[in-house]
Amino acid sequence: MTSQDIVTAGLVVIGDEILSGRTKDVNIGATAEFCTDLGIELREVRIVSDELDAIVEAVNALRARYTYVFTTGGIGPTHDDITADAIAKAFGVALPINETARAMLEARWKQTGTEINEARLRMARIPEGADLIVNSVSAAPGFRIGNVHVMAGVPVIMRSMLEALAPKLRGGRKVASITVKAAVGEGTVGGPLARLQAEYPDVKMGSYPQMGRDRVMTELVLRSSDPVLLEEAAEKVRAMVAEAHAKAGVEPPAED
Amino acid sequence: MTSQDIVTAGLVVIGDEILSGRTKDVNIGATAEFCTDLGIELREVRIVSDELDAIVEAVNALRARYTYVFTTGGIGPTHDDITADAIAKAFGVALPINETARAMLEARWKQTGTEINEARLRMARIPEGADLIVNSVSAAPGFRIGNVHVMAGVPVIMRSMLEALAPKLRGGRKVASITVKAAVGEGTVGGPLARLQAEYPDVKMGSYPQMGRDRVMTELVLRSSDPVLLEEAAEKVRAMVAEAHAKAGVEPPAED
């Protein structure tokens, strides 16, 4: 495995409504699943307010650090939609009306009889040098500049933009996972699991207690880009869990 | 309004399972609502992986910047639970077994007939100088050191810790909000809303399109710590929206 095989990403979620609790974010989970499916490792997420400097700082920090950066939110027609301004500032480029974007929007507005005004035309302002990310839901495009991909905050539009992006992103090594279920507590398997983790540094082992079940349950999740190593480590974890079940005198959990 | 009235917070969510998409976070929304209720402004959230340096960096950045920092995740009994280690490193203090924490845990384990072992005792490791945050759900405590509050990642335990914390946190000025509904698109109200925002800089105005309704709907949300100014600005926004309805020849939306 070479370092070129590792493709990483950071996500910046922009919006006061998320930080106030008024809106519950669902874009983080969607982006996380999207990245995992493509073999891209989402390494960090930052949620920032609708403040120019906060957005600029987060985008600049993450674009220097990861292969790709995604942003969601702040590209609508109102004064609090300042993501395009922040990206233009972060890259030190102008923010003119993009004629292709304007044409896309005007075509949609003509269909729907929507008035063209200054507020709506804000959505055609695209940083110089950026490519558009089309969106069939609302016609208002996102854009890509450098390694930064700017998307809408409305979940259905954001997912449509992710789909448009997918063929253009370089996927990394695929990471496979195996889940082993244990009918004992995390604390019971914690010691032997730590020893197996030390034995298999290239297989990442996580432990997740299951709350609200009718019996004690722990899920052990193993991840690796090496399927042979993953299966070998999983066999050892299964044996360790079987021993813990026997010692505790409990039945192994059903596979569900 | 003095600067002492402004109480801010940052949140660090720790866990590979959130970044992989395997687990969908609900703690961000819960913390955001908790802060808003107490008059604390949640300004930034970072989600980081189960890597010591990533946690240390995020905690150090946020604790220098905000009144309070909250963290969720990574305080269980397994090898991937390294939040206590990271906090001890961030503050440059030792991480001994805390005898009060050990007594709390052992009392619970005695009740439930749970074996005491090295993995479980990891949960009694508390940075030197920290106060415990009790948790009635699992008995494993979180802790506070400096302005950093370390909580569990399991949502029901996290919320129980927030409740335990609430009386100890200094609330800020309460921010009230008024929502005005418009039966026109964001782009229609965007221009006049921007002018009203400029007229009332101390009332924060946000605009949120409503997808999936049977008619076009936009919610305009006004927030301010000054209730008189808030009502005055809301009156002007209501008048602006009424004018937009009249111009578009649409009925105002029902209050729901």
Tab-separated table of C-alpha atoms in Angstrom, chain A:
chain	number	residue	atom	x	y	z
A	1	MET	CA	0.000	0.000	0.000
A	2	THR	CA	1.473	3.341	-1.054
A	3	SER	CA	0.541	6.743	0.266
A	4	GLN	CA	-0.979	7.608	-3.136
A	5	ASP	CA	-3.649	5.047	-2.373
A	6	ILE	CA	-4.884	7.103	0.533
A	7	VAL	CA	-7.448	9.687	-0.512
A	8	THR	CA	-8.686	11.924	2.293
A	9	ALA	CA	-11.401	14.518	2.731
A	10	GLY	CA	-12.559	17.244	5.091
A	11	LEU	CA	-16.078	18.667	5.310
A	12	VAL	CA	-17.106	22.201	6.300
A	13	VAL	CA	-20.769	22.585	7.255
A	14	ILE	CA	-21.825	26.237	7.150
A	15	GLY	CA	-24.851	27.574	8.973
A	16	ASP	CA	-26.034	29.287	12.147
A	17	GLU	CA	-29.182	27.154	12.057
A	18	ILE	CA	-27.129	24.008	12.765
A	19	LEU	CA	-25.195	25.633	15.636
A	20	SER	CA	-28.390	26.944	17.254
A	21	GLY	CA	-29.995	23.498	17.123
A	22	ARG	CA	-32.878	24.807	15.028
A	23	THR	CA	-31.942	22.531	12.114
A	24	LYS	CA	-30.562	19.046	12.679
A	25	ASP	CA	-27.782	18.308	10.207
A	26	VAL	CA	-28.094	15.243	8.000
A	27	ASN	CA	-25.429	16.193	5.457
A	28	ILE	CA	-22.543	14.976	7.605
A	29	GLY	CA	-23.848	11.406	7.648
A	30	ALA	CA	-24.614	11.504	3.927
A	31	THR	CA	-21.139	12.821	3.070
A	32	ALA	CA	-19.506	10.278	5.386
A	33	GLU	CA	-21.305	7.376	3.684
A	34	PHE	CA	-20.564	8.816	0.235
A	35	CYS	CA	-16.831	9.033	1.034
A	36	THR	CA	-16.684	5.540	2.545
A	37	ASP	CA	-18.390	4.085	-0.544
A	38	LEU	CA	-15.781	5.705	-2.802
A	39	GLY	CA	-12.837	4.649	-0.637
A	40	ILE	CA	-12.228	8.243	0.485
A	41	GLU	CA	-11.368	8.675	4.176
A	42	LEU	CA	-13.361	11.524	5.723
A	43	ARG	CA	-10.904	12.710	8.380
A	44	GLU	CA	-12.471	15.821	9.849
A	45	VAL	CA	-15.678	17.856	9.879
A	46	ARG	CA	-16.054	21.449	11.017
A	47	ILE	CA	-19.357	23.210	11.543
A	48	VAL	CA	-18.984	26.991	11.411
A	49	SER	CA	-21.346	29.961	11.572
A	50	ASP	CA	-22.386	32.258	8.725
A	51	GLU	CA	-19.354	34.466	9.340
A	52	LEU	CA	-16.956	35.217	6.502
A	53	ASP	CA	-13.761	34.798	8.510
A	54	ALA	CA	-14.914	31.580	10.172
A	55	ILE	CA	-15.630	30.003	6.780
A	56	VAL	CA	-12.363	31.223	5.244
A	57	GLU	CA	-10.331	29.864	8.165
A	58	ALA	CA	-11.972	26.432	8.125
A	59	VAL	CA	-11.723	26.030	4.341
A	60	ASN	CA	-8.083	27.118	4.248
A	61	ALA	CA	-7.133	24.794	7.117
A	62	LEU	CA	-8.806	21.778	5.553
A	63	ARG	CA	-7.828	22.314	1.909
A	64	ALA	CA	-4.143	22.352	2.897
A	65	ARG	CA	-4.559	19.097	4.779
A	66	TYR	CA	-6.804	16.764	2.770
A	67	THR	CA	-7.149	15.563	-0.817
A	68	TYR	CA	-10.663	16.952	-1.080
A	69	VAL	CA	-12.750	19.464	0.831
A	70	PHE	CA	-16.536	19.561	0.658
A	71	THR	CA	-18.689	22.389	1.952
A	72	THR	CA	-22.444	22.461	2.482
A	73	GLY	CA	-24.686	25.473	2.992
A	74	GLY	CA	-24.735	29.196	2.346
A	75	ILE	CA	-25.172	29.319	-1.441
A	76	GLY	CA	-28.776	30.566	-1.630
A	77	PRO	CA	-30.090	34.009	-2.610
A	78	THR	CA	-30.207	35.800	0.752
A	79	HIS	CA	-27.732	38.069	2.520
A	80	ASP	CA	-26.710	35.324	4.968
A	81	ASP	CA	-25.574	33.129	2.044
A	82	ILE	CA	-21.917	34.114	1.922
A	83	THR	CA	-20.117	30.872	1.094
A	84	ALA	CA	-19.174	32.001	-2.444
A	85	ASP	CA	-17.759	35.241	-1.004
A	86	ALA	CA	-15.740	33.253	1.561
A	87	ILE	CA	-14.353	30.823	-1.027
A	88	ALA	CA	-13.374	33.685	-3.361
A	89	LYS	CA	-11.593	35.308	-0.412
A	90	ALA	CA	-9.896	32.045	0.616
A	91	PHE	CA	-8.532	31.584	-2.925
A	92	GLY	CA	-7.881	35.310	-3.515
A	93	VAL	CA	-9.987	35.457	-6.691
A	94	ALA	CA	-12.844	37.641	-7.948
A	95	LEU	CA	-16.518	36.680	-7.672
A	96	PRO	CA	-18.207	37.723	-10.928
A	97	ILE	CA	-21.576	36.645	-12.308
A	98	ASN	CA	-20.880	33.390	-14.166
A	99	GLU	CA	-22.696	33.490	-17.496
A	100	THR	CA	-23.259	29.725	-17.667
A	101	ALA	CA	-24.721	29.728	-14.173
A	102	ARG	CA	-26.890	32.727	-15.027
A	103	ALA	CA	-28.169	30.962	-18.152
A	104	MET	CA	-28.999	27.777	-16.159
A	105	LEU	CA	-30.888	29.807	-13.570
A	106	GLU	CA	-32.701	32.012	-16.081
A	107	ALA	CA	-33.853	28.961	-18.056
A	108	ARG	CA	-35.365	27.487	-14.896
A	109	TRP	CA	-36.903	30.813	-13.828
A	110	LYS	CA	-38.475	31.229	-17.275
A	111	GLN	CA	-40.107	27.785	-16.938
A	112	THR	CA	-41.496	28.586	-13.513
A	113	GLY	CA	-42.370	32.235	-14.173
A	114	THR	CA	-39.996	33.361	-11.435
A	115	GLU	CA	-38.934	37.002	-11.423
A	116	ILE	CA	-35.231	37.694	-11.973
A	117	ASN	CA	-33.890	40.061	-9.327
A	118	GLU	CA	-30.657	41.035	-7.644
A	119	ALA	CA	-31.098	38.590	-4.746
A	120	ARG	CA	-31.669	35.618	-7.064
A	121	LEU	CA	-28.731	36.631	-9.264
A	122	ARG	CA	-26.464	36.272	-6.207
A	123	MET	CA	-26.701	32.533	-6.928
A	124	ALA	CA	-24.901	33.053	-10.274
A	125	ARG	CA	-21.867	34.605	-8.570
A	126	ILE	CA	-19.106	31.998	-8.917
A	127	PRO	CA	-15.418	32.447	-8.012
A	128	GLU	CA	-13.197	33.033	-11.036
A	129	GLY	CA	-11.647	29.802	-12.294
A	130	ALA	CA	-14.244	27.507	-10.681
A	131	ASP	CA	-16.150	24.734	-12.501
A	132	LEU	CA	-19.873	24.421	-11.918
A	133	ILE	CA	-21.474	21.473	-10.128
A	134	VAL	CA	-24.882	21.029	-11.689
A	135	ASN	CA	-27.961	20.339	-9.660
A	136	SER	CA	-31.175	19.169	-11.232
A	137	VAL	CA	-33.341	19.875	-8.200
A	138	SER	CA	-33.201	23.674	-8.028
A	139	ALA	CA	-30.895	24.508	-10.995
A	140	ALA	CA	-28.715	26.708	-8.755
A	141	PRO	CA	-25.220	25.289	-9.252
A	142	GLY	CA	-22.494	24.529	-6.754
A	143	PHE	CA	-18.886	24.809	-7.843
A	144	ARG	CA	-15.424	23.306	-7.579
A	145	ILE	CA	-12.277	25.401	-7.244
A	146	GLY	CA	-8.937	23.735	-6.550
A	147	ASN	CA	-9.728	20.791	-4.281
A	148	VAL	CA	-12.777	22.494	-2.729
A	149	HIS	CA	-16.306	21.420	-3.677
A	150	VAL	CA	-19.043	23.852	-2.681
A	151	MET	CA	-22.527	22.384	-2.322
A	152	ALA	CA	-25.978	23.437	-1.167
A	153	GLY	CA	-27.172	22.924	2.403
A	154	VAL	CA	-30.654	21.650	1.521
A	155	PRO	CA	-30.133	17.873	1.851
A	156	VAL	CA	-31.887	16.761	-1.347
A	157	ILE	CA	-29.894	19.290	-3.403
A	158	MET	CA	-26.668	18.395	-1.622
A	159	ARG	CA	-27.116	14.697	-2.419
A	160	SER	CA	-27.858	15.512	-6.061
A	161	MET	CA	-24.559	17.443	-6.191
A	162	LEU	CA	-22.646	14.554	-4.582
A	163	GLU	CA	-24.024	12.236	-7.274
A	164	ALA	CA	-22.886	14.702	-9.959
A	165	LEU	CA	-19.428	14.808	-8.384
A	166	ALA	CA	-18.882	11.085	-7.854
A	167	PRO	CA	-17.469	10.253	-11.323
A	168	LYS	CA	-14.985	13.142	-11.070
A	169	LEU	CA	-13.458	12.140	-7.741
A	170	ARG	CA	-10.496	9.838	-7.396
A	171	GLY	CA	-11.410	6.944	-5.121
A	172	GLY	CA	-8.856	5.464	-2.808
A	173	ARG	CA	-8.232	1.950	-1.638
A	174	LYS	CA	-11.547	0.445	-0.599
A	175	VAL	CA	-11.817	-0.267	3.067
A	176	ALA	CA	-13.814	-3.373	3.962
A	177	SER	CA	-15.245	-4.049	7.386
A	178	ILE	CA	-16.300	-7.071	9.428
A	179	THR	CA	-18.518	-6.805	12.490
A	180	VAL	CA	-18.228	-9.360	15.292
A	181	LYS	CA	-21.009	-9.385	17.871
A	182	ALA	CA	-20.344	-10.184	21.489
A	183	ALA	CA	-22.906	-10.891	24.212
A	184	VAL	CA	-20.613	-9.482	26.872
A	185	GLY	CA	-19.762	-5.906	27.861
A	186	GLU	CA	-17.073	-3.753	26.302
A	187	GLY	CA	-15.040	-4.009	29.476
A	188	THR	CA	-14.897	-7.798	29.188
A	189	VAL	CA	-13.437	-7.806	25.683
A	190	GLY	CA	-11.440	-4.556	26.058
A	191	GLY	CA	-8.204	-6.176	27.265
A	192	PRO	CA	-7.915	-9.002	24.691
A	193	LEU	CA	-9.111	-6.666	21.915
A	194	ALA	CA	-6.310	-4.216	22.717
A	195	ARG	CA	-3.792	-7.082	22.427
A	196	LEU	CA	-5.226	-8.125	19.038
A	197	GLN	CA	-5.171	-4.485	17.870
A	198	ALA	CA	-1.441	-4.377	18.749
A	199	GLU	CA	-0.918	-7.609	16.808
A	200	TYR	CA	-2.747	-6.233	13.716
A	201	PRO	CA	-1.873	-2.525	13.415
A	202	ASP	CA	-3.204	-2.396	9.805
A	203	VAL	CA	-6.661	-3.576	10.869
A	204	LYS	CA	-8.474	-0.826	12.742
A	205	MET	CA	-10.571	-2.280	15.566
A	206	GLY	CA	-13.433	-0.337	17.156
A	207	SER	CA	-15.750	-1.318	19.987
A	208	TYR	CA	-19.342	-0.066	20.296
A	209	PRO	CA	-21.626	-0.833	23.234
A	210	GLN	CA	-25.242	-1.467	22.232
A	211	MET	CA	-27.660	0.378	24.464
A	212	GLY	CA	-31.348	-0.403	24.867
A	213	ARG	CA	-31.084	-4.101	23.967
A	214	ASP	CA	-32.668	-6.793	26.118
A	215	ARG	CA	-29.216	-8.221	26.858
A	216	VAL	CA	-25.668	-6.864	27.063
A	217	MET	CA	-24.220	-6.540	23.558
A	218	THR	CA	-21.023	-5.130	22.123
A	219	GLU	CA	-20.213	-4.771	18.444
A	220	LEU	CA	-16.579	-5.059	17.464
A	221	VAL	CA	-15.955	-3.505	14.054
A	222	LEU	CA	-12.772	-4.318	12.135
A	223	ARG	CA	-11.733	-2.266	9.092
A	224	SER	CA	-8.879	-2.750	6.681
A	225	SER	CA	-7.977	-2.230	3.040
A	226	ASP	CA	-6.296	-5.668	3.092
A	227	PRO	CA	-9.067	-8.295	2.871
A	228	VAL	CA	-6.782	-11.240	3.750
A	229	LEU	CA	-5.417	-9.548	6.846
A	230	LEU	CA	-8.936	-8.424	7.762
A	231	GLU	CA	-10.310	-11.982	7.664
A	232	GLU	CA	-7.323	-13.312	9.606
A	233	ALA	CA	-7.780	-10.695	12.336
A	234	ALA	CA	-11.558	-11.278	12.361
A	235	GLU	CA	-10.985	-15.012	12.959
A	236	LYS	CA	-8.872	-14.195	16.019
A	237	VAL	CA	-11.469	-11.714	17.308
A	238	ARG	CA	-14.224	-14.328	16.826
A	239	ALA	CA	-12.165	-16.880	18.792
A	240	MET	CA	-11.515	-14.318	21.548
A	241	VAL	CA	-15.242	-13.512	21.746
A	242	ALA	CA	-16.186	-17.226	21.796
A	243	GLU	CA	-13.820	-17.704	24.723
A	244	ALA	CA	-15.381	-14.720	26.537
A	245	HIS	CA	-18.862	-16.196	25.974
A	246	ALA	CA	-17.756	-19.571	27.322
A	247	LYS	CA	-16.110	-17.997	30.360
A	248	ALA	CA	-19.208	-15.893	31.117
A	249	GLY	CA	-21.507	-18.857	30.458
A	250	VAL	CA	-23.643	-16.920	27.945
A	251	GLU	CA	-25.049	-17.929	24.569
A	252	PRO	CA	-23.457	-16.230	21.559
A	253	PRO	CA	-25.741	-13.569	20.000
A	254	ALA	CA	-27.908	-14.470	17.024
A	255	GLU	CA	-26.760	-13.054	13.696
A	256	ASP	CA	-29.317	-10.400	12.782
